[in-house]
mmCIF file of C-alpha atoms in Angstrom:
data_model
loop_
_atom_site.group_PDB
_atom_site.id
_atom_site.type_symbol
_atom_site.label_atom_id
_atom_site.label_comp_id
_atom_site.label_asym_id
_atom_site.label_seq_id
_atom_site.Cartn_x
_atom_site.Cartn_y
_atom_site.Cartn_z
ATOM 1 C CA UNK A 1 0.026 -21.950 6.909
ATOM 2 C CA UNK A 2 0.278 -25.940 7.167
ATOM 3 C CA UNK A 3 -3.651 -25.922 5.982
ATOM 4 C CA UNK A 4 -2.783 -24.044 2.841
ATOM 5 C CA UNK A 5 0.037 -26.068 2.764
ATOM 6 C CA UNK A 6 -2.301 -28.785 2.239
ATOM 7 C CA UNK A 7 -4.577 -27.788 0.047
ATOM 8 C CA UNK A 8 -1.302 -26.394 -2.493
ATOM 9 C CA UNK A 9 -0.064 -29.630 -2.377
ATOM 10 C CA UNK A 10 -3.717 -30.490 -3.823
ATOM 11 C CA UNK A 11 -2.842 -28.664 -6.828
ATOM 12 C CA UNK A 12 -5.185 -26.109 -5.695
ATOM 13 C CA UNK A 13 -4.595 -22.327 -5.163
ATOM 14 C CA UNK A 14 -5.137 -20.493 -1.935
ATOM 15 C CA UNK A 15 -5.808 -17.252 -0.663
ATOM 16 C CA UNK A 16 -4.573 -17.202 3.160
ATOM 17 C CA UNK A 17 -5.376 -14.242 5.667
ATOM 18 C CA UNK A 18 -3.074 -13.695 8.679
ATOM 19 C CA UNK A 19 -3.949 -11.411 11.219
ATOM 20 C CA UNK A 20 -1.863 -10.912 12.396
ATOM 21 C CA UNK A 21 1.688 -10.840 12.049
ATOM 22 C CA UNK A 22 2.468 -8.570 15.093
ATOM 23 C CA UNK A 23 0.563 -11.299 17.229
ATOM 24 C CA UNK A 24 2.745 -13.551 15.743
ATOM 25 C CA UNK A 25 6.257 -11.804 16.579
ATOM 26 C CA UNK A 26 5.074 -11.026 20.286
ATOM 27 C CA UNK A 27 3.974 -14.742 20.646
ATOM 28 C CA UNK A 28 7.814 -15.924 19.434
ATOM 29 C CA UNK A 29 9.783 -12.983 21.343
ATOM 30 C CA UNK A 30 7.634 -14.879 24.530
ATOM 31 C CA UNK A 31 8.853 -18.164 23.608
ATOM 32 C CA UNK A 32 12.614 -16.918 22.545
ATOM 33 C CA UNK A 33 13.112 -14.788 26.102
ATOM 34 C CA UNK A 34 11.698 -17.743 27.924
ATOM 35 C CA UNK A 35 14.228 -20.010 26.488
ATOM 36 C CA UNK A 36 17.440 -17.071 27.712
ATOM 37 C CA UNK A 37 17.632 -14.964 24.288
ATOM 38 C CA UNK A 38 18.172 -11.207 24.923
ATOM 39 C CA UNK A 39 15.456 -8.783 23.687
ATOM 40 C CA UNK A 40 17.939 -6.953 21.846
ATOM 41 C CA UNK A 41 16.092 -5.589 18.506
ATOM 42 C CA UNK A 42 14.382 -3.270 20.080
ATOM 43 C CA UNK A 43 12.070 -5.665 22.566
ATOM 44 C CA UNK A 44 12.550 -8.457 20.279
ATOM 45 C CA UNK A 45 15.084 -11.275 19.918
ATOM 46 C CA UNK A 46 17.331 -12.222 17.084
ATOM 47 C CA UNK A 47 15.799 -15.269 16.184
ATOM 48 C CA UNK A 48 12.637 -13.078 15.289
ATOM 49 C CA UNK A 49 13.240 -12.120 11.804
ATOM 50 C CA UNK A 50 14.505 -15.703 10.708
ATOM 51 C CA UNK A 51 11.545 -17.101 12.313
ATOM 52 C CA UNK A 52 9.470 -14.223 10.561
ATOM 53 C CA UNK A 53 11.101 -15.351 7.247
ATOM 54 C CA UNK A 54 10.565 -18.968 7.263
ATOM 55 C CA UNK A 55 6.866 -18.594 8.029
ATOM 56 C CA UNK A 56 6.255 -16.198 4.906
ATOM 57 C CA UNK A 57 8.436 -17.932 2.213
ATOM 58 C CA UNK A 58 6.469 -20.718 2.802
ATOM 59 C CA UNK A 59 3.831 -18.910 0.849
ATOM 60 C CA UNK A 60 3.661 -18.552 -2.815
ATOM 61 C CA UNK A 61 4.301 -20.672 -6.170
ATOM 62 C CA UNK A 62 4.623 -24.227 -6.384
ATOM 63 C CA UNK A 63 4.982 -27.284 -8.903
ATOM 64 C CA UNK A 64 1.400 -28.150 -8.153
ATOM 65 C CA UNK A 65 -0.327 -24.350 -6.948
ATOM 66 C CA UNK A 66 0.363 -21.401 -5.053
ATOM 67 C CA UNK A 67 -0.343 -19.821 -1.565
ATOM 68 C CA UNK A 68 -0.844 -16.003 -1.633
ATOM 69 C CA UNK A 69 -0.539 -14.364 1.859
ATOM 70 C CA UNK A 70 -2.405 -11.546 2.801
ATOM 71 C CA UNK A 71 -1.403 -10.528 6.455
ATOM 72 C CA UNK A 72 -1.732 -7.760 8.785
ATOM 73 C CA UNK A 73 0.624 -5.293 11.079
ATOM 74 C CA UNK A 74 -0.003 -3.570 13.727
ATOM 75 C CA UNK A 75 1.643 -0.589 13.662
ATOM 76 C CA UNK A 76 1.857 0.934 16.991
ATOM 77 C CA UNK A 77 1.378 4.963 16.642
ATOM 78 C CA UNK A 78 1.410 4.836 12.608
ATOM 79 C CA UNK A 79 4.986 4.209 13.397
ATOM 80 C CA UNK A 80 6.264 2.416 10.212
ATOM 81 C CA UNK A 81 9.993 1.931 11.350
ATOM 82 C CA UNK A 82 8.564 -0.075 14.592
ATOM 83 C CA UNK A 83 10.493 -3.247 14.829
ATOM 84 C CA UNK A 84 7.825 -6.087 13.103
ATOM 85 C CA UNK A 85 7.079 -3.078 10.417
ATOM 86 C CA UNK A 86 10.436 -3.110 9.478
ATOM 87 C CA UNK A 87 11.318 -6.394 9.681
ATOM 88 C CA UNK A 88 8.487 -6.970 6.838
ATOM 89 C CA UNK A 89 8.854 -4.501 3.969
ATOM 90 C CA UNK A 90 12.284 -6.675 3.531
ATOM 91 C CA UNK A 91 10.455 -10.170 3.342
ATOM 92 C CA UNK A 92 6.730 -9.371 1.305
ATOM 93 C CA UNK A 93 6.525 -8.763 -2.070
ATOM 94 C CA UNK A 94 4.350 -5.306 -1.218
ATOM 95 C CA UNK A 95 2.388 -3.509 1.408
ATOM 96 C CA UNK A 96 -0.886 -1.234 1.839
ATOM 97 C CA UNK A 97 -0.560 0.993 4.097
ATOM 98 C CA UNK A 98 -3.575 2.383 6.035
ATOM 99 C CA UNK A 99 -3.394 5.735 7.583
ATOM 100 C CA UNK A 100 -5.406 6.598 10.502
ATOM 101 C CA UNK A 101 -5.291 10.485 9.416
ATOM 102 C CA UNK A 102 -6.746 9.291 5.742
ATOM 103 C CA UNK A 103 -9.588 7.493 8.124
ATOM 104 C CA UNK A 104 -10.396 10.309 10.062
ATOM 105 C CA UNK A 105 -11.015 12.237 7.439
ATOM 106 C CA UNK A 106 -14.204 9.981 6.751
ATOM 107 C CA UNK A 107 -12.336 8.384 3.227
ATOM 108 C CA UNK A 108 -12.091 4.763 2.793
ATOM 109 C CA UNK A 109 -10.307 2.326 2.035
ATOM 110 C CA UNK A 110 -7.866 4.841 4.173
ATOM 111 C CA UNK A 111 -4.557 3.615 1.585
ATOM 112 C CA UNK A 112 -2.011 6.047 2.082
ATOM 113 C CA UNK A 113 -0.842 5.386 -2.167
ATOM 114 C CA UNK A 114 2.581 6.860 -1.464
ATOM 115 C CA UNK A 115 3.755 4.693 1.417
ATOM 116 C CA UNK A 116 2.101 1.736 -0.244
ATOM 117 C CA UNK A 117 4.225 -0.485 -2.437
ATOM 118 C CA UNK A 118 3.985 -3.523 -4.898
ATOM 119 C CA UNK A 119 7.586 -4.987 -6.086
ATOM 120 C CA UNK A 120 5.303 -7.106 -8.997
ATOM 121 C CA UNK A 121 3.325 -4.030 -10.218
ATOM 122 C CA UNK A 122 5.378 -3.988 -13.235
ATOM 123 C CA UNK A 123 4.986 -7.867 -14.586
ATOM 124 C CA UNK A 124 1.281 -8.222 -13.227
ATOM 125 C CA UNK A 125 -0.203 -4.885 -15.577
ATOM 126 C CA UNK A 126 -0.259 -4.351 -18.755
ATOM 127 C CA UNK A 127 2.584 -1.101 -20.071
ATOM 128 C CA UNK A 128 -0.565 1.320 -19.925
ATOM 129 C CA UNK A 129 -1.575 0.679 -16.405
ATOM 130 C CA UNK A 130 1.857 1.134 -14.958
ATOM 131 C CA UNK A 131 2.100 4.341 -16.804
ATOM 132 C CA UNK A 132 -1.985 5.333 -15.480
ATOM 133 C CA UNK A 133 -0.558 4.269 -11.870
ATOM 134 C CA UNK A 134 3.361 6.066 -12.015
ATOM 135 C CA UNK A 135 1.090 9.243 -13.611
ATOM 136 C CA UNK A 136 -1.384 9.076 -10.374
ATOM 137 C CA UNK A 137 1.543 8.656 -8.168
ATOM 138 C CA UNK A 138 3.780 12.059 -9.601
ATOM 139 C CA UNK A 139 0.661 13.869 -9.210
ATOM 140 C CA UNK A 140 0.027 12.818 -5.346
ATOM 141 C CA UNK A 141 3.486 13.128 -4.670
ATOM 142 C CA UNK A 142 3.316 17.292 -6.104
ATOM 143 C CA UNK A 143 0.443 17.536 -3.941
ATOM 144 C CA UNK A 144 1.950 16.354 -0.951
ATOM 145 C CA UNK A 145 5.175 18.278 -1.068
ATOM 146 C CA UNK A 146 3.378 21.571 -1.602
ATOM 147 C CA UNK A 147 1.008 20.567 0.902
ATOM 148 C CA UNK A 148 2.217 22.522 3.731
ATOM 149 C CA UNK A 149 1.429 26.090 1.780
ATOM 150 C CA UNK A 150 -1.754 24.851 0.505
ATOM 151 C CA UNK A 151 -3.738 23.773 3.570
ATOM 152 C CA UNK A 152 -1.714 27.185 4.887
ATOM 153 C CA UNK A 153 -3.719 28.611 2.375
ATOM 154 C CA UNK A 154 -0.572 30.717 1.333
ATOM 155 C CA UNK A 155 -0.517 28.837 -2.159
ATOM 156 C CA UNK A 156 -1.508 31.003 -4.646
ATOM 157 C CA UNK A 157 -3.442 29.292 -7.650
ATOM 158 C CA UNK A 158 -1.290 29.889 -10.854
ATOM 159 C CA UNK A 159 1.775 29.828 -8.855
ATOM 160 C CA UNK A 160 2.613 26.542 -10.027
ATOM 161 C CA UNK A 161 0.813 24.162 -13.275
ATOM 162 C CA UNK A 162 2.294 21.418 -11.940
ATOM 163 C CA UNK A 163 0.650 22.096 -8.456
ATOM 164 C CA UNK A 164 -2.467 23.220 -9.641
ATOM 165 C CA UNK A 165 -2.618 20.107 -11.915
ATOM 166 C CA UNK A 166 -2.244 18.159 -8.678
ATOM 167 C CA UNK A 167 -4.801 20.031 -6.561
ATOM 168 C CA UNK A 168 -7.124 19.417 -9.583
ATOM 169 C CA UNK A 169 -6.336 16.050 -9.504
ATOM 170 C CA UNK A 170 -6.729 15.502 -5.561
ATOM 171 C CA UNK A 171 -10.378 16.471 -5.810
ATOM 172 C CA UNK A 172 -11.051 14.174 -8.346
ATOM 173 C CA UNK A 173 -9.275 11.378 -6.668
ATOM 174 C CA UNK A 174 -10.648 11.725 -3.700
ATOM 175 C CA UNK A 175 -13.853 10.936 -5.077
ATOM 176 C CA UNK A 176 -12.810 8.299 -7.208
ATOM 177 C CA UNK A 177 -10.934 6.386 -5.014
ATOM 178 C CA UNK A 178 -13.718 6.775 -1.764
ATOM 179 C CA UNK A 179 -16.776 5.543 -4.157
ATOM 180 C CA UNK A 180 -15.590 2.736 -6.583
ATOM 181 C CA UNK A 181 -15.283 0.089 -4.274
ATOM 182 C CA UNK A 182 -16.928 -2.760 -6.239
ATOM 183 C CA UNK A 183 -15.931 -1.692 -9.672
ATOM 184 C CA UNK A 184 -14.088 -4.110 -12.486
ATOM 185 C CA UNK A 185 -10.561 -3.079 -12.901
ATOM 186 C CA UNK A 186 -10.607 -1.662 -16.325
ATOM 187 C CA UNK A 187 -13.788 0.849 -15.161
ATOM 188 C CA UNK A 188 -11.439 1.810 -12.268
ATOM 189 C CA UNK A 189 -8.399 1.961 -14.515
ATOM 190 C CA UNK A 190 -10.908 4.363 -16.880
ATOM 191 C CA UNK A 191 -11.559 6.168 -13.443
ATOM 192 C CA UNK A 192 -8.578 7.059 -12.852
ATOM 193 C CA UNK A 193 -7.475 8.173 -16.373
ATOM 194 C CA UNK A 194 -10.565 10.431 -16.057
ATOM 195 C CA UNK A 195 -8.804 12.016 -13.051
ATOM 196 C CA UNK A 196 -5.918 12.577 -14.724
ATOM 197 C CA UNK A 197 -7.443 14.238 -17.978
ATOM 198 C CA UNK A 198 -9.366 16.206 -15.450
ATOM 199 C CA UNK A 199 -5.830 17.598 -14.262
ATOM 200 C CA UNK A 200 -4.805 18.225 -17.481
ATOM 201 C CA UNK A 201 -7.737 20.479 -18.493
ATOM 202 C CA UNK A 202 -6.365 22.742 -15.792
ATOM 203 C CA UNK A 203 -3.157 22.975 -17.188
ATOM 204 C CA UNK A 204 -4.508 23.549 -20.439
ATOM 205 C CA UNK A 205 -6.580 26.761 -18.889
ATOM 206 C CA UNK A 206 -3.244 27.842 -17.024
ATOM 207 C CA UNK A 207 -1.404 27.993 -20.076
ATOM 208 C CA UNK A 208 -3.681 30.089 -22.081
ATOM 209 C CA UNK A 209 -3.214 33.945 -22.589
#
């Protein structure tokens, strides 16, 4: 962080990778036990989320350039409400979440959208991308809840448009979202209106006599 440091204070903006911050937390709950503080938050000591704190908010906009942070957690047993886990979603702006049953399924990037989250979507895209993204998201989110009766296969198609719409829309973002890995952002943002129209066509079918 003190290189970036330097190189912001250059007027110069810098893209810094941390990996990682679970590393980080064990190395100061080491330090912080050695020195008599009581493991207390769950294996770690209270001085970890202050310490935690002050390294991150040393990252981002300055008078003369910017730091952005991209760091890592390791999240023991996809366990997102493990201590350092927790700790973070209150101190980063966002956070991508990788699932491991996503990887195994053979799709990557492995981003689980739903438990992924950016607090500066809305000022960093333009009105029609944040309605393309909160679209994508309603339609993962019907998919997901019904889930349990699809992959049951006691789901009958025509039950539900809005479910059918999002098991329409799963096929087509699965494939979107496992081969467009070096796209622009408008062709993905095109992508992924494509999926959506795709969804919509099956709507259109249900609701005809």
């Amino acid at each position: 962080m003190r290189v970036a440091e330097h190189f912001r204070d250059r007027g110069m903006h810098v893209l810094l990778f941390v990996d990682s911050l679970t590393r980080f937390s064990e190395a100061q709950r080491e330090v912080a036990v050695s020195a008599g503080e009581f493991p207390s938050l769950r294996g770690f000591p209270p001085s970890t989320p202050s310490q935690m704190t002050a390294l991150l908010e040393r990252a981002g906009p300055s008078d003369t350039g910017a730091i952005t942070a991209v760091c890592t957690v390791l999240v023991a047993a996809s366990d997102m409400h493990e201590p350092v886990a927790d700790m973070l979603r209150g101190i980063l702006d966002g956070h991508v979440l990788l699932d491991r049953k996503i990887a195994d399924q053979g799709r990557f990037p492995a981003v689980n959208v739903l438990q992924s989250v950016s607090r500066c979507l809305p000022d960093l895209a333009e009105p029609k991308e944040v309605e393309t993204i909160a679209q994508a998201r309603r339609l993962i989110a019907t998919y997901d809840a019904a889930s349990g009766l699809i992959e049951s296969g006691l789901y009958a198609s025509g039950s539900d448009v809005d479910v059918d719409r999002a098991i329409a829309f799963r096929k087509a973002f699965i494939e979107f979202s496992t081969i467009r890995a070096n796209c622009e952002l408008p062709e993905s943002f095109e992508a992924l209106r494509l999926c959506i129209r795709r969804s919509e066509s099956t709507k259109e079918a249900r609701s005809r006599p």
